[in-house]
């Protein structure tokens, strides 16, 4: 099979290569600009005795508004997603997730402290204060009432 348009394809690829070279040069120039900017900022910090903390504190309101604006975009920048994940984890660890779990736990019956044995697999799990992850999975899959029936007396567990 002979391709008659090979010369045309070569020209198209050469044009694309040239476009990529121009993009590379533009990016290099931008990086040079960032480096000069950083050097000049450091010189100003030294000259006026200020720190990045001072600048960020002074600009905090504008930074917050800028981040909020980024969140309204359809294609959010990567840092925005990172911040969302970070604050969800931090806020969840302090109160949000615990409130949700405690509300969920209090709405259903609580499982008694002791050993639970899965009737199909024979797996045993000890519940002391909070439910172990596997026990929560059993409750989710089979329901709290069913799992309550799997409670094994400690005397029977000690003998086994």
C-alpha positions as CSV (number, residue, x, y, z in Angstrom):
1,X,0.0,0.0,0.0
2,X,1.5,3.3,-1.1
3,X,0.6,6.6,0.7
4,X,0.5,9.4,-1.8
5,X,0.2,12.1,0.9
6,X,3.5,11.5,2.7
7,X,4.9,14.9,1.8
8,X,1.8,16.6,3.1
9,X,2.0,14.6,6.4
10,X,5.7,15.5,6.7
11,X,4.8,19.2,6.3
12,X,2.0,18.9,8.9
13,X,4.4,17.3,11.4
14,X,7.1,19.9,10.7
15,X,4.6,22.6,11.4
16,X,3.6,21.0,14.7
17,X,7.3,20.6,15.6
18,X,7.8,24.3,14.9
19,X,4.8,25.2,17.1
20,X,6.1,23.1,19.9
21,X,9.6,24.8,19.6
22,X,7.9,28.2,19.9
23,X,6.0,27.0,23.0
24,X,9.2,25.7,24.5
25,X,10.9,29.1,23.9
26,X,8.0,31.0,25.4
27,X,8.0,28.8,28.4
28,X,11.8,29.3,28.9
29,X,11.3,33.0,28.7
30,X,8.5,32.9,31.3
31,X,10.7,30.8,33.6
32,X,13.4,33.4,33.3
33,X,10.9,36.1,34.2
34,X,9.8,34.1,37.3
35,X,13.4,33.8,38.3
36,X,14.1,37.5,37.9
37,X,10.8,38.3,39.8
38,X,11.9,36.0,42.6
39,X,15.3,37.7,42.8
40,X,13.8,41.2,42.9
41,X,11.3,40.2,45.5
42,X,14.1,38.8,47.7
43,X,16.1,42.0,47.3
44,X,13.0,44.1,48.3
45,X,12.5,41.8,51.3
46,X,16.1,42.3,52.4
47,X,16.0,46.1,51.7
48,X,12.8,46.7,53.7
49,X,13.1,44.0,56.3
50,X,9.9,42.1,55.4
51,X,9.2,38.4,55.1
52,X,6.9,36.3,53.0
53,X,4.7,35.9,56.1
54,X,4.3,39.7,56.2
55,X,3.4,39.8,52.5
56,X,0.9,37.0,52.8
57,X,-0.7,38.5,56.0
58,X,-1.1,41.8,54.2
59,X,-2.5,40.2,51.1
60,X,-4.6,37.6,52.9
61,X,-8.0,39.1,51.9
62,X,-7.0,39.3,48.2
63,X,-5.6,35.7,48.3
64,X,-8.8,34.3,49.8
65,X,-10.9,36.1,47.1
66,X,-8.6,34.8,44.4
67,X,-8.9,31.2,45.7
68,X,-12.7,31.5,45.9
69,X,-12.7,32.7,42.3
70,X,-10.7,29.7,41.2
71,X,-13.3,27.5,42.8
72,X,-16.0,28.9,40.5
73,X,-14.2,27.9,37.4
74,X,-15.3,24.8,35.6
75,X,-11.7,23.5,35.3
76,X,-10.3,24.2,38.8
77,X,-6.6,24.3,39.3
78,X,-4.9,21.3,41.0
79,X,-4.1,23.4,44.1
80,X,-7.8,24.1,44.6
81,X,-8.5,20.4,44.8
82,X,-5.6,19.9,47.2
83,X,-6.9,22.6,49.5
84,X,-10.4,21.1,49.4
85,X,-9.0,17.7,50.4
86,X,-6.8,19.2,53.1
87,X,-9.6,21.3,54.7
88,X,-12.1,18.4,54.5
89,X,-9.6,16.2,56.4
90,X,-8.7,18.9,59.0
91,X,-12.3,19.9,59.6
92,X,-13.5,16.3,59.6
93,X,-10.9,15.3,62.1
94,X,-11.9,18.1,64.5
95,X,-15.7,17.9,64.4
96,X,-17.5,17.3,61.1
97,X,-16.9,13.6,60.5
98,X,-17.3,12.7,64.1
99,X,-20.6,14.4,64.4
100,X,-21.8,12.6,61.4
101,X,-20.7,9.2,62.7
102,X,-22.0,9.8,66.2
103,X,-25.4,10.9,64.8
104,X,-25.4,7.8,62.6
105,X,-24.4,5.6,65.5
106,X,-27.0,7.1,67.9
107,X,-29.8,6.7,65.4
108,X,-29.5,2.9,65.4
109,X,-29.0,0.4,68.2
110,X,-25.5,0.3,69.7
111,X,-23.6,-3.0,69.7
112,X,-22.6,-4.4,73.1
113,X,-19.0,-4.8,74.1
114,X,-17.7,-8.3,73.5
115,X,-16.8,-10.8,70.8
116,X,-18.7,-11.1,67.5
117,X,-18.4,-14.1,65.2
118,X,-19.5,-14.1,61.6
119,X,-21.7,-17.2,61.1
120,X,-20.6,-17.9,57.5
121,X,-16.8,-17.2,57.8
122,X,-16.2,-18.0,61.5
123,X,-14.2,-14.7,61.7
124,X,-14.2,-13.3,65.3
125,X,-13.8,-9.6,66.2
126,X,-13.6,-8.0,69.6
127,X,-15.5,-4.8,70.2
128,X,-14.1,-2.8,73.1
129,X,-15.3,0.9,72.8
130,X,-15.8,1.7,69.2
131,X,-16.7,-0.7,66.4
132,X,-13.7,-2.1,64.5
133,X,-13.8,-1.4,60.8
134,X,-14.8,-4.9,59.9
135,X,-17.7,-4.9,62.4
136,X,-19.0,-1.7,60.8
137,X,-18.8,-3.4,57.5
138,X,-20.8,-6.3,58.8
139,X,-23.4,-3.9,60.2
140,X,-23.6,-2.1,56.9
141,X,-24.0,-5.4,54.9
142,X,-26.2,-7.4,57.3
143,X,-27.8,-4.7,59.5
144,X,-27.2,-4.0,63.2
145,X,-30.0,-6.3,64.5
146,X,-28.5,-9.3,62.6
147,X,-25.0,-8.5,63.8
148,X,-26.2,-8.2,67.4
149,X,-27.2,-11.8,67.2
150,X,-23.6,-12.7,66.4
151,X,-22.4,-11.7,69.9
152,X,-20.5,-14.6,71.5
153,X,-20.3,-14.8,75.3
154,X,-16.8,-14.2,76.6
155,X,-16.8,-17.5,78.5
156,X,-17.3,-19.3,75.2
157,X,-14.5,-17.2,73.6
158,X,-12.1,-18.0,76.4
159,X,-12.7,-21.7,76.0
160,X,-12.1,-21.6,72.3
